[in-house]
Amino acid sequence: MEELQKALNDGRSLTVSTLPDKGRCLFTSRHFSPGEVIISQEPYVAVPNKNSNDSSSRCEWCFSTRNLKKCSACQVVWYCGSTCQKTDWKLHRLECKVLSKVEKGRIKSLTPSIRLMVKLYLRRKLQVEQVIAMTSTDNYGLVEALVSHMSEIDENQLVLYAQMANLVSLILQWPEAEINIKDIAVNFSKLACNAHTICDAELRPLATGLYPVISLINHSCLPNSVLVFEGRLAVVRAVEHIPKGTEVLISYIETAASTMTRQKALKEQYFFTCTCPRCIKAGQYDDIKESAILEGYCCKDNSCSGFLLRDPEKRGFVCQECGLLREKEEIKDIEWEVKYLIEKASMCSSGNKIDASLTYKAVEKQQLELCHPFSINLMRTRETLLKVSWRD
């Protein structure tokens, strides 16, 4: 902890603090300007996602899908060229040996989560043996210090983690003195709460990586920083002026959602209740209005920009600006049509680009009849339309 504190303070103008209700977190030790890099980190381990448009995968190092060639020894890992293969060789040399021994029938069991855990233990071994350098910001001790939330996980999930841990143990085939199934299960719980989805500039998921120092940064629905990825590198940039002595905060989830939706997502995945400035206003007028705009309905009068709330007499929803009632049956009919069109559009997406585009435009038309102009669902449909239009 002292070594990490010194490294962050000297090189990045950050300090590690522990708060009673949050645990460890990062604070600034100088002023940061909007757009300035606060901290960046390479992953301790990372594994590419499967490419949904191809039976192969992505390059193990840069996550590219072009010019891929499979490792001839293990037949599991792919590289786009010799540069990436050589860069990854210290770790893959050891990984290749254990993957080569996996029975063909178990190859499909090598999910990204399993592979990430195998690489985690192999990298720990290589750092202990000084094959890979160990630093104050890059060591297994930082992984050990991450919170697991094991006591809050339900029994079914614990059983799943135990099964996954057993598979990792079978793959590694290490003696019990070197590996412990219970510890592996705990690490799976840590990954669930702390691993990050590595995305490209268009926010398309490419891989999963573990960044132990970045994981110290806490969540806020009104963050002062944003986490982006430059290839494998995780970069945290300021989105506003951050004074010295301020906690660095990012958002773990989509912030364009109602307080109820955000709180549900945070509780289910990260096991905490957010008390940021947005969330503490839950139930107040501004929060109710924001939720109704983001996830609610629009007024029947096209010239009215009001938001709708549920009618006390349960007849439907009432516009808070002009008082016009929108009946439940009308809303249900449009919602059913939207659901049908979205299902149809998703089936078209993998095939005919023109059909997919036309169907999503039909979805947008129906949502314009139903949703507030600033609705998150309408925004997502328009985003999908753009992606379909740009697709090769």
mmCIF file of C-alpha atoms in Angstrom:
data_model
loop_
_atom_site.group_PDB
_atom_site.id
_atom_site.type_symbol
_atom_site.label_atom_id
_atom_site.label_comp_id
_atom_site.label_asym_id
_atom_site.label_seq_id
_atom_site.Cartn_x
_atom_site.Cartn_y
_atom_site.Cartn_z
ATOM 1 C CA MET A 1 0.000 0.000 0.000
ATOM 2 C CA GLU A 2 2.825 2.414 0.879
ATOM 3 C CA GLU A 3 4.657 1.645 -2.384
ATOM 4 C CA LEU A 4 1.474 2.211 -4.406
ATOM 5 C CA GLN A 5 0.801 5.437 -2.495
ATOM 6 C CA LYS A 6 4.292 6.726 -3.274
ATOM 7 C CA ALA A 7 4.111 5.742 -6.965
ATOM 8 C CA LEU A 8 0.751 7.424 -7.481
ATOM 9 C CA ASN A 9 1.707 10.568 -5.596
ATOM 10 C CA ASP A 10 5.090 10.978 -7.285
ATOM 11 C CA GLY A 11 4.160 10.049 -10.827
ATOM 12 C CA ARG A 12 0.457 10.836 -11.144
ATOM 13 C CA SER A 13 -0.414 13.416 -8.459
ATOM 14 C CA LEU A 14 -2.871 11.040 -6.795
ATOM 15 C CA THR A 15 -3.296 9.683 -3.298
ATOM 16 C CA VAL A 16 -5.009 6.532 -2.034
ATOM 17 C CA SER A 17 -7.447 7.126 0.808
ATOM 18 C CA THR A 18 -9.846 4.891 2.711
ATOM 19 C CA LEU A 19 -13.351 6.114 3.442
ATOM 20 C CA PRO A 20 -15.627 4.324 5.952
ATOM 21 C CA ASP A 21 -18.529 3.925 3.506
ATOM 22 C CA LYS A 22 -16.512 3.396 0.322
ATOM 23 C CA GLY A 23 -13.260 1.663 1.176
ATOM 24 C CA ARG A 24 -10.162 2.578 -0.837
ATOM 25 C CA CYS A 25 -10.441 5.387 -3.375
ATOM 26 C CA LEU A 26 -8.303 7.860 -5.327
ATOM 27 C CA PHE A 27 -7.990 11.578 -4.554
ATOM 28 C CA THR A 28 -6.169 14.261 -6.520
ATOM 29 C CA SER A 29 -3.103 15.919 -5.035
ATOM 30 C CA ARG A 30 -3.164 18.735 -7.596
ATOM 31 C CA HIS A 31 -5.636 20.503 -9.891
ATOM 32 C CA PHE A 32 -6.697 18.712 -13.099
ATOM 33 C CA SER A 33 -8.161 20.473 -16.151
ATOM 34 C CA PRO A 34 -10.934 19.114 -18.413
ATOM 35 C CA GLY A 35 -9.519 16.590 -20.887
ATOM 36 C CA GLU A 36 -6.344 16.015 -18.886
ATOM 37 C CA VAL A 37 -5.239 12.440 -18.237
ATOM 38 C CA ILE A 38 -5.530 11.640 -14.532
ATOM 39 C CA ILE A 39 -4.224 8.072 -14.684
ATOM 40 C CA SER A 40 -3.621 5.346 -17.263
ATOM 41 C CA GLN A 41 -2.833 1.670 -16.827
ATOM 42 C CA GLU A 42 -2.083 -1.406 -18.916
ATOM 43 C CA PRO A 43 -4.164 -4.461 -17.947
ATOM 44 C CA TYR A 44 -2.737 -6.943 -15.470
ATOM 45 C CA VAL A 45 -4.403 -9.526 -17.720
ATOM 46 C CA ALA A 46 -6.760 -9.217 -20.687
ATOM 47 C CA VAL A 47 -8.609 -11.624 -22.961
ATOM 48 C CA PRO A 48 -10.335 -10.777 -26.265
ATOM 49 C CA ASN A 49 -14.025 -11.392 -26.773
ATOM 50 C CA LYS A 50 -15.229 -13.772 -29.431
ATOM 51 C CA ASN A 51 -16.082 -11.996 -32.662
ATOM 52 C CA SER A 52 -19.805 -12.524 -33.224
ATOM 53 C CA ASN A 53 -19.403 -12.220 -37.003
ATOM 54 C CA ASP A 54 -16.740 -14.894 -37.271
ATOM 55 C CA SER A 55 -16.078 -18.333 -35.857
ATOM 56 C CA SER A 56 -12.558 -17.229 -34.978
ATOM 57 C CA SER A 57 -11.610 -14.648 -32.375
ATOM 58 C CA ARG A 58 -9.541 -11.499 -32.038
ATOM 59 C CA CYS A 59 -5.831 -10.925 -31.805
ATOM 60 C CA GLU A 60 -4.745 -11.782 -28.271
ATOM 61 C CA TRP A 61 -2.738 -8.575 -27.941
ATOM 62 C CA CYS A 62 -4.320 -5.778 -30.034
ATOM 63 C CA PHE A 63 -7.839 -7.311 -30.405
ATOM 64 C CA SER A 64 -7.850 -6.881 -34.190
ATOM 65 C CA THR A 65 -9.945 -9.215 -36.352
ATOM 66 C CA ARG A 66 -7.781 -8.855 -39.465
ATOM 67 C CA ASN A 67 -5.201 -11.310 -40.842
ATOM 68 C CA LEU A 68 -5.589 -13.666 -37.899
ATOM 69 C CA LYS A 69 -3.534 -16.820 -37.557
ATOM 70 C CA LYS A 70 -4.082 -19.421 -34.876
ATOM 71 C CA CYS A 71 -1.273 -20.473 -32.558
ATOM 72 C CA SER A 72 -0.163 -23.779 -34.085
ATOM 73 C CA ALA A 73 0.620 -25.328 -30.697
ATOM 74 C CA CYS A 74 -2.403 -24.629 -28.474
ATOM 75 C CA GLN A 75 -4.946 -24.051 -31.290
ATOM 76 C CA VAL A 76 -6.799 -21.594 -29.030
ATOM 77 C CA VAL A 77 -5.086 -18.194 -29.235
ATOM 78 C CA TRP A 78 -4.974 -15.991 -32.349
ATOM 79 C CA TYR A 79 -2.562 -13.235 -33.447
ATOM 80 C CA CYS A 80 -2.703 -10.704 -36.279
ATOM 81 C CA GLY A 81 1.051 -10.815 -36.848
ATOM 82 C CA SER A 82 4.480 -11.535 -35.445
ATOM 83 C CA THR A 83 4.710 -8.212 -33.564
ATOM 84 C CA CYS A 84 1.726 -8.975 -31.325
ATOM 85 C CA GLN A 85 2.806 -12.597 -30.938
ATOM 86 C CA LYS A 86 6.297 -11.615 -29.786
ATOM 87 C CA THR A 87 4.956 -8.950 -27.421
ATOM 88 C CA ASP A 88 2.684 -11.509 -25.755
ATOM 89 C CA TRP A 89 5.185 -14.381 -25.832
ATOM 90 C CA LYS A 90 6.423 -14.267 -22.230
ATOM 91 C CA LEU A 91 2.936 -15.000 -20.940
ATOM 92 C CA HIS A 92 1.637 -17.083 -23.816
ATOM 93 C CA ARG A 93 4.672 -19.364 -23.754
ATOM 94 C CA LEU A 94 3.449 -20.667 -20.398
ATOM 95 C CA GLU A 95 -0.238 -20.404 -21.281
ATOM 96 C CA CYS A 96 0.339 -22.316 -24.522
ATOM 97 C CA LYS A 97 1.685 -25.318 -22.628
ATOM 98 C CA VAL A 98 -1.355 -25.629 -20.347
ATOM 99 C CA LEU A 99 -3.884 -24.959 -23.117
ATOM 100 C CA SER A 100 -2.232 -27.594 -25.334
ATOM 101 C CA LYS A 101 -3.055 -30.228 -22.702
ATOM 102 C CA VAL A 102 -6.774 -29.372 -22.571
ATOM 103 C CA GLU A 103 -8.919 -32.137 -24.031
ATOM 104 C CA LYS A 104 -10.666 -31.245 -27.292
ATOM 105 C CA GLY A 105 -14.046 -31.751 -25.645
ATOM 106 C CA ARG A 106 -13.211 -29.067 -23.056
ATOM 107 C CA ILE A 107 -12.004 -26.418 -25.512
ATOM 108 C CA LYS A 108 -15.509 -24.917 -25.729
ATOM 109 C CA SER A 109 -15.409 -24.496 -21.939
ATOM 110 C CA LEU A 110 -12.562 -21.994 -22.316
ATOM 111 C CA THR A 111 -14.763 -18.920 -21.986
ATOM 112 C CA PRO A 112 -13.118 -15.469 -21.712
ATOM 113 C CA SER A 113 -13.671 -15.586 -17.918
ATOM 114 C CA ILE A 114 -11.907 -18.959 -17.594
ATOM 115 C CA ARG A 115 -9.044 -17.850 -19.797
ATOM 116 C CA LEU A 116 -8.716 -14.581 -17.890
ATOM 117 C CA MET A 117 -8.377 -16.496 -14.621
ATOM 118 C CA VAL A 118 -5.819 -18.912 -16.082
ATOM 119 C CA LYS A 119 -3.757 -15.959 -17.310
ATOM 120 C CA LEU A 120 -4.079 -14.272 -13.911
ATOM 121 C CA TYR A 121 -2.354 -17.168 -12.143
ATOM 122 C CA LEU A 122 0.224 -17.651 -14.886
ATOM 123 C CA ARG A 123 1.185 -13.971 -14.729
ATOM 124 C CA ARG A 124 1.478 -14.165 -10.954
ATOM 125 C CA LYS A 125 3.832 -17.144 -11.364
ATOM 126 C CA LEU A 126 5.965 -15.343 -13.951
ATOM 127 C CA GLN A 127 6.264 -12.257 -11.745
ATOM 128 C CA VAL A 128 7.277 -14.354 -8.741
ATOM 129 C CA GLU A 129 9.913 -16.013 -10.935
ATOM 130 C CA GLN A 130 10.950 -12.527 -12.193
ATOM 131 C CA VAL A 131 10.318 -13.459 -15.818
ATOM 132 C CA ILE A 132 7.871 -10.531 -15.995
ATOM 133 C CA ALA A 133 8.783 -7.390 -14.070
ATOM 134 C CA MET A 134 6.826 -6.526 -10.918
ATOM 135 C CA THR A 135 6.233 -2.893 -9.947
ATOM 136 C CA SER A 136 4.281 -1.048 -7.267
ATOM 137 C CA THR A 137 1.433 -0.453 -9.754
ATOM 138 C CA ASP A 138 1.665 -3.836 -11.480
ATOM 139 C CA ASN A 139 1.641 -6.827 -9.138
ATOM 140 C CA TYR A 140 -0.645 -9.597 -7.911
ATOM 141 C CA GLY A 141 -0.884 -7.997 -4.469
ATOM 142 C CA LEU A 142 -3.117 -5.312 -6.000
ATOM 143 C CA VAL A 143 -5.480 -8.049 -7.217
ATOM 144 C CA GLU A 144 -5.527 -9.637 -3.753
ATOM 145 C CA ALA A 145 -6.564 -6.284 -2.258
ATOM 146 C CA LEU A 146 -9.656 -5.951 -4.480
ATOM 147 C CA VAL A 147 -13.080 -6.398 -2.855
ATOM 148 C CA SER A 148 -14.846 -9.676 -3.705
ATOM 149 C CA HIS A 149 -18.331 -9.278 -2.113
ATOM 150 C CA MET A 150 -18.404 -13.056 -1.529
ATOM 151 C CA SER A 151 -20.727 -12.677 1.480
ATOM 152 C CA GLU A 152 -23.347 -10.941 -0.690
ATOM 153 C CA ILE A 153 -23.418 -13.464 -3.540
ATOM 154 C CA ASP A 154 -26.294 -15.946 -3.704
ATOM 155 C CA GLU A 155 -25.743 -19.683 -3.355
ATOM 156 C CA ASN A 156 -26.237 -20.498 -7.050
ATOM 157 C CA GLN A 157 -23.544 -18.027 -8.048
ATOM 158 C CA LEU A 158 -21.172 -19.422 -5.414
ATOM 159 C CA VAL A 159 -21.681 -22.916 -6.832
ATOM 160 C CA LEU A 160 -20.943 -21.607 -10.336
ATOM 161 C CA TYR A 161 -17.739 -19.918 -9.146
ATOM 162 C CA ALA A 162 -16.668 -23.172 -7.456
ATOM 163 C CA GLN A 163 -17.251 -25.113 -10.684
ATOM 164 C CA MET A 164 -15.317 -22.543 -12.710
ATOM 165 C CA ALA A 165 -12.505 -22.596 -10.145
ATOM 166 C CA ASN A 166 -12.298 -26.376 -10.389
ATOM 167 C CA LEU A 167 -11.976 -26.110 -14.180
ATOM 168 C CA VAL A 168 -9.148 -23.567 -13.845
ATOM 169 C CA SER A 169 -7.387 -25.926 -11.431
ATOM 170 C CA LEU A 170 -7.739 -28.822 -13.917
ATOM 171 C CA ILE A 171 -6.316 -26.686 -16.724
ATOM 172 C CA LEU A 172 -3.298 -25.508 -14.720
ATOM 173 C CA GLN A 173 -2.632 -28.913 -13.095
ATOM 174 C CA TRP A 174 -0.584 -27.328 -10.322
ATOM 175 C CA PRO A 175 0.017 -28.929 -6.919
ATOM 176 C CA GLU A 176 -2.302 -27.860 -4.081
ATOM 177 C CA ALA A 177 0.550 -25.925 -2.482
ATOM 178 C CA GLU A 178 0.547 -23.528 -5.475
ATOM 179 C CA ILE A 179 -3.169 -23.137 -6.075
ATOM 180 C CA ASN A 180 -6.317 -23.156 -3.960
ATOM 181 C CA ILE A 181 -9.803 -23.672 -5.441
ATOM 182 C CA LYS A 182 -11.431 -21.437 -2.813
ATOM 183 C CA ASP A 183 -9.021 -18.610 -3.677
ATOM 184 C CA ILE A 184 -9.807 -19.016 -7.380
ATOM 185 C CA ALA A 185 -13.549 -18.781 -6.638
ATOM 186 C CA VAL A 186 -12.943 -15.576 -4.665
ATOM 187 C CA ASN A 187 -10.993 -14.178 -7.613
ATOM 188 C CA PHE A 188 -13.907 -14.926 -9.946
ATOM 189 C CA SER A 189 -16.068 -12.815 -7.663
ATOM 190 C CA LYS A 190 -13.461 -10.046 -7.796
ATOM 191 C CA LEU A 191 -13.448 -10.167 -11.594
ATOM 192 C CA ALA A 192 -17.240 -9.813 -11.683
ATOM 193 C CA CYS A 193 -17.024 -6.557 -9.707
ATOM 194 C CA ASN A 194 -13.714 -5.154 -10.946
ATOM 195 C CA ALA A 195 -12.960 -6.279 -14.508
ATOM 196 C CA HIS A 196 -13.601 -3.771 -17.296
ATOM 197 C CA THR A 197 -14.980 -4.242 -20.799
ATOM 198 C CA ILE A 198 -12.369 -2.878 -23.203
ATOM 199 C CA CYS A 199 -14.097 -0.943 -25.993
ATOM 200 C CA ASP A 200 -13.021 0.776 -29.186
ATOM 201 C CA ALA A 201 -13.685 4.432 -30.060
ATOM 202 C CA GLU A 202 -17.254 3.551 -31.073
ATOM 203 C CA LEU A 203 -17.829 1.779 -27.723
ATOM 204 C CA ARG A 204 -17.925 -1.671 -29.324
ATOM 205 C CA PRO A 205 -16.722 -4.306 -26.822
ATOM 206 C CA LEU A 206 -13.419 -5.905 -27.803
ATOM 207 C CA ALA A 207 -12.085 -7.632 -24.717
ATOM 208 C CA THR A 208 -12.167 -7.944 -20.938
ATOM 209 C CA GLY A 209 -9.293 -6.651 -18.827
ATOM 210 C CA LEU A 210 -8.362 -6.344 -15.181
ATOM 211 C CA TYR A 211 -6.898 -2.985 -14.132
ATOM 212 C CA PRO A 212 -6.309 -3.171 -10.352
ATOM 213 C CA VAL A 213 -5.358 0.494 -9.846
ATOM 214 C CA ILE A 214 -8.167 1.831 -12.054
ATOM 215 C CA SER A 215 -10.513 -0.381 -9.996
ATOM 216 C CA LEU A 216 -9.813 1.820 -6.967
ATOM 217 C CA ILE A 217 -11.841 4.618 -8.590
ATOM 218 C CA ASN A 218 -15.372 4.821 -7.212
ATOM 219 C CA HIS A 219 -18.660 5.380 -9.018
ATOM 220 C CA SER A 220 -20.858 8.445 -9.311
ATOM 221 C CA CYS A 221 -23.893 9.103 -11.505
ATOM 222 C CA LEU A 222 -22.414 12.622 -11.805
ATOM 223 C CA PRO A 223 -18.765 11.680 -12.489
ATOM 224 C CA ASN A 224 -15.928 14.190 -12.781
ATOM 225 C CA SER A 225 -13.925 11.799 -14.988
ATOM 226 C CA VAL A 226 -14.436 9.286 -17.767
ATOM 227 C CA LEU A 227 -12.758 5.942 -18.481
ATOM 228 C CA VAL A 228 -11.804 5.347 -22.132
ATOM 229 C CA PHE A 229 -9.553 2.834 -23.851
ATOM 230 C CA GLU A 230 -6.690 3.420 -26.252
ATOM 231 C CA GLY A 231 -6.089 -0.103 -27.465
ATOM 232 C CA ARG A 232 -5.256 -2.080 -24.309
ATOM 233 C CA LEU A 233 -4.497 1.039 -22.298
ATOM 234 C CA ALA A 234 -7.187 2.218 -19.853
ATOM 235 C CA VAL A 235 -7.166 6.025 -19.621
ATOM 236 C CA VAL A 236 -9.055 8.139 -17.085
ATOM 237 C CA ARG A 237 -9.567 11.745 -18.199
ATOM 238 C CA ALA A 238 -11.089 14.685 -16.341
ATOM 239 C CA VAL A 239 -14.414 15.897 -17.777
ATOM 240 C CA GLU A 240 -14.479 19.021 -15.613
ATOM 241 C CA HIS A 241 -12.150 21.116 -13.471
ATOM 242 C CA ILE A 242 -11.099 18.902 -10.554
ATOM 243 C CA PRO A 243 -9.574 20.797 -7.616
ATOM 244 C CA LYS A 244 -6.759 19.415 -5.484
ATOM 245 C CA GLY A 245 -8.027 17.054 -2.777
ATOM 246 C CA THR A 246 -11.097 15.887 -4.744
ATOM 247 C CA GLU A 247 -12.088 12.246 -5.136
ATOM 248 C CA VAL A 248 -11.748 10.927 -8.701
ATOM 249 C CA LEU A 249 -15.120 9.500 -9.802
ATOM 250 C CA ILE A 250 -16.232 7.643 -12.935
ATOM 251 C CA SER A 251 -19.540 6.006 -13.849
ATOM 252 C CA TYR A 252 -19.766 2.216 -13.791
ATOM 253 C CA ILE A 253 -23.072 2.159 -15.686
ATOM 254 C CA GLU A 254 -25.147 4.015 -18.265
ATOM 255 C CA THR A 255 -26.025 7.321 -16.578
ATOM 256 C CA ALA A 256 -28.845 8.184 -19.002
ATOM 257 C CA ALA A 257 -31.418 6.229 -17.012
ATOM 258 C CA SER A 258 -33.816 6.832 -14.159
ATOM 259 C CA THR A 259 -32.557 6.743 -10.583
ATOM 260 C CA MET A 260 -34.469 3.506 -9.978
ATOM 261 C CA THR A 261 -32.874 1.839 -13.024
ATOM 262 C CA ARG A 262 -29.382 3.020 -12.076
ATOM 263 C CA GLN A 263 -29.732 1.923 -8.461
ATOM 264 C CA LYS A 264 -30.989 -1.514 -9.535
ATOM 265 C CA ALA A 265 -28.051 -2.023 -11.904
ATOM 266 C CA LEU A 266 -25.490 -0.938 -9.304
ATOM 267 C CA LYS A 267 -26.980 -3.122 -6.580
ATOM 268 C CA GLU A 268 -27.169 -6.223 -8.772
ATOM 269 C CA GLN A 269 -23.661 -6.006 -10.238
ATOM 270 C CA TYR A 270 -21.622 -4.017 -7.710
ATOM 271 C CA PHE A 271 -23.517 -4.610 -4.434
ATOM 272 C CA PHE A 272 -23.832 -1.010 -3.247
ATOM 273 C CA THR A 273 -26.406 1.770 -3.071
ATOM 274 C CA CYS A 274 -25.242 4.972 -4.737
ATOM 275 C CA THR A 275 -25.515 8.178 -2.691
ATOM 276 C CA CYS A 276 -24.216 10.593 -5.322
ATOM 277 C CA PRO A 277 -25.848 14.056 -5.744
ATOM 278 C CA ARG A 278 -28.269 12.651 -8.347
ATOM 279 C CA CYS A 279 -29.312 9.604 -6.354
ATOM 280 C CA ILE A 280 -29.985 11.412 -3.077
ATOM 281 C CA LYS A 281 -32.688 13.388 -4.896
ATOM 282 C CA ALA A 282 -34.705 10.209 -5.522
ATOM 283 C CA GLY A 283 -38.442 10.923 -5.155
ATOM 284 C CA GLN A 284 -38.036 14.674 -5.461
ATOM 285 C CA TYR A 285 -39.783 16.557 -8.271
ATOM 286 C CA ASP A 286 -36.687 17.043 -10.438
ATOM 287 C CA ASP A 287 -35.817 13.346 -10.163
ATOM 288 C CA ILE A 288 -39.384 12.258 -11.002
ATOM 289 C CA LYS A 289 -39.403 14.588 -14.018
ATOM 290 C CA GLU A 290 -36.013 13.328 -15.254
ATOM 291 C CA SER A 291 -37.112 9.681 -14.922
ATOM 292 C CA ALA A 292 -40.378 10.346 -16.780
ATOM 293 C CA ILE A 293 -38.499 12.033 -19.628
ATOM 294 C CA LEU A 294 -35.821 9.344 -19.940
ATOM 295 C CA GLU A 295 -38.047 6.285 -19.594
ATOM 296 C CA GLY A 296 -41.622 7.544 -19.858
ATOM 297 C CA TYR A 297 -44.120 8.677 -22.480
ATOM 298 C CA CYS A 298 -44.813 11.810 -24.487
ATOM 299 C CA CYS A 299 -47.987 13.863 -24.615
ATOM 300 C CA LYS A 300 -50.640 12.992 -27.233
ATOM 301 C CA ASP A 301 -50.559 16.623 -28.313
ATOM 302 C CA ASN A 302 -47.544 16.854 -30.639
ATOM 303 C CA SER A 303 -47.185 20.565 -29.910
ATOM 304 C CA CYS A 304 -46.810 19.896 -26.152
ATOM 305 C CA SER A 305 -43.396 19.042 -24.684
ATOM 306 C CA GLY A 306 -44.717 17.960 -21.299
ATOM 307 C CA PHE A 307 -43.852 14.725 -19.484
ATOM 308 C CA LEU A 308 -46.370 12.146 -18.275
ATOM 309 C CA LEU A 309 -46.998 10.651 -14.843
ATOM 310 C CA ARG A 310 -49.349 7.837 -13.869
ATOM 311 C CA ASP A 311 -52.974 8.882 -13.394
ATOM 312 C CA PRO A 312 -54.051 8.458 -9.706
ATOM 313 C CA GLU A 313 -57.237 6.768 -10.929
ATOM 314 C CA LYS A 314 -55.112 4.281 -12.966
ATOM 315 C CA ARG A 315 -56.775 5.180 -16.272
ATOM 316 C CA GLY A 316 -53.406 5.850 -17.893
ATOM 317 C CA PHE A 317 -50.835 8.682 -17.801
ATOM 318 C CA VAL A 318 -51.418 12.420 -17.494
ATOM 319 C CA CYS A 319 -49.343 15.171 -19.096
ATOM 320 C CA GLN A 320 -47.926 17.396 -16.370
ATOM 321 C CA GLU A 321 -47.990 20.442 -18.642
ATOM 322 C CA CYS A 322 -51.376 20.413 -20.400
ATOM 323 C CA GLY A 323 -53.273 17.799 -18.350
ATOM 324 C CA LEU A 324 -54.156 15.576 -21.333
ATOM 325 C CA LEU A 325 -54.785 11.905 -20.456
ATOM 326 C CA ARG A 326 -53.128 9.119 -22.422
ATOM 327 C CA GLU A 327 -55.015 5.860 -21.902
ATOM 328 C CA LYS A 328 -53.310 2.601 -20.931
ATOM 329 C CA GLU A 329 -54.733 0.601 -23.855
ATOM 330 C CA GLU A 330 -53.299 2.996 -26.433
ATOM 331 C CA ILE A 331 -49.876 2.797 -24.777
ATOM 332 C CA LYS A 332 -50.000 -1.020 -24.623
ATOM 333 C CA ASP A 333 -50.852 -1.254 -28.327
ATOM 334 C CA ILE A 334 -47.907 0.914 -29.355
ATOM 335 C CA GLU A 335 -45.545 -0.883 -26.936
ATOM 336 C CA TRP A 336 -46.560 -4.230 -28.441
ATOM 337 C CA GLU A 337 -45.878 -2.929 -31.954
ATOM 338 C CA VAL A 338 -42.479 -1.549 -30.891
ATOM 339 C CA LYS A 339 -41.535 -4.873 -29.290
ATOM 340 C CA TYR A 340 -42.548 -6.781 -32.430
ATOM 341 C CA LEU A 341 -40.562 -4.452 -34.704
ATOM 342 C CA ILE A 342 -37.446 -4.589 -32.494
ATOM 343 C CA GLU A 343 -37.504 -8.396 -32.603
ATOM 344 C CA LYS A 344 -37.915 -8.275 -36.379
ATOM 345 C CA ALA A 345 -35.104 -5.711 -36.717
ATOM 346 C CA SER A 346 -32.702 -7.785 -34.619
ATOM 347 C CA MET A 347 -33.277 -10.758 -36.932
ATOM 348 C CA CYS A 348 -32.604 -8.571 -39.983
ATOM 349 C CA SER A 349 -29.410 -7.080 -38.493
ATOM 350 C CA SER A 350 -27.233 -10.075 -39.331
ATOM 351 C CA GLY A 351 -28.584 -10.250 -42.881
ATOM 352 C CA ASN A 352 -29.924 -7.617 -45.260
ATOM 353 C CA LYS A 353 -28.676 -4.138 -44.349
ATOM 354 C CA ILE A 354 -31.543 -2.377 -46.190
ATOM 355 C CA ASP A 355 -34.239 -4.473 -44.466
ATOM 356 C CA ALA A 356 -32.623 -3.868 -41.073
ATOM 357 C CA SER A 357 -32.463 -0.110 -41.681
ATOM 358 C CA LEU A 358 -36.092 0.095 -42.811
ATOM 359 C CA THR A 359 -37.288 -1.914 -39.808
ATOM 360 C CA TYR A 360 -35.350 0.237 -37.315
ATOM 361 C CA LYS A 361 -36.827 3.333 -38.975
ATOM 362 C CA ALA A 362 -40.267 1.809 -38.345
ATOM 363 C CA VAL A 363 -39.245 1.291 -34.700
ATOM 364 C CA GLU A 364 -38.170 4.934 -34.502
ATOM 365 C CA LYS A 365 -41.506 6.084 -35.980
ATOM 366 C CA GLN A 366 -43.498 4.136 -33.386
ATOM 367 C CA GLN A 367 -41.282 5.340 -30.543
ATOM 368 C CA LEU A 368 -41.795 8.946 -31.649
ATOM 369 C CA GLU A 369 -45.518 8.343 -31.145
ATOM 370 C CA LEU A 370 -44.930 6.919 -27.676
ATOM 371 C CA CYS A 371 -41.745 8.286 -26.088
ATOM 372 C CA HIS A 372 -40.622 11.684 -24.944
ATOM 373 C CA PRO A 373 -38.215 13.284 -27.504
ATOM 374 C CA PHE A 374 -35.356 12.823 -25.007
ATOM 375 C CA SER A 375 -36.203 9.175 -24.271
ATOM 376 C CA ILE A 376 -33.199 6.895 -23.812
ATOM 377 C CA ASN A 377 -34.951 4.158 -25.821
ATOM 378 C CA LEU A 378 -35.415 6.519 -28.754
ATOM 379 C CA MET A 379 -31.762 7.562 -28.544
ATOM 380 C CA ARG A 380 -30.649 3.906 -28.578
ATOM 381 C CA THR A 381 -32.759 3.177 -31.648
ATOM 382 C CA ARG A 382 -31.187 6.122 -33.471
ATOM 383 C CA GLU A 383 -27.735 4.956 -32.428
ATOM 384 C CA THR A 384 -28.489 1.487 -33.819
ATOM 385 C CA LEU A 385 -29.756 3.049 -37.046
ATOM 386 C CA LEU A 386 -26.444 4.875 -37.471
ATOM 387 C CA LYS A 387 -24.461 1.682 -36.861
ATOM 388 C CA VAL A 388 -26.553 -0.228 -39.407
ATOM 389 C CA SER A 389 -26.057 2.587 -41.953
ATOM 390 C CA TRP A 390 -22.272 2.593 -41.438
ATOM 391 C CA ARG A 391 -21.892 -1.190 -41.521
ATOM 392 C CA ASP A 392 -19.889 -2.584 -44.442
#
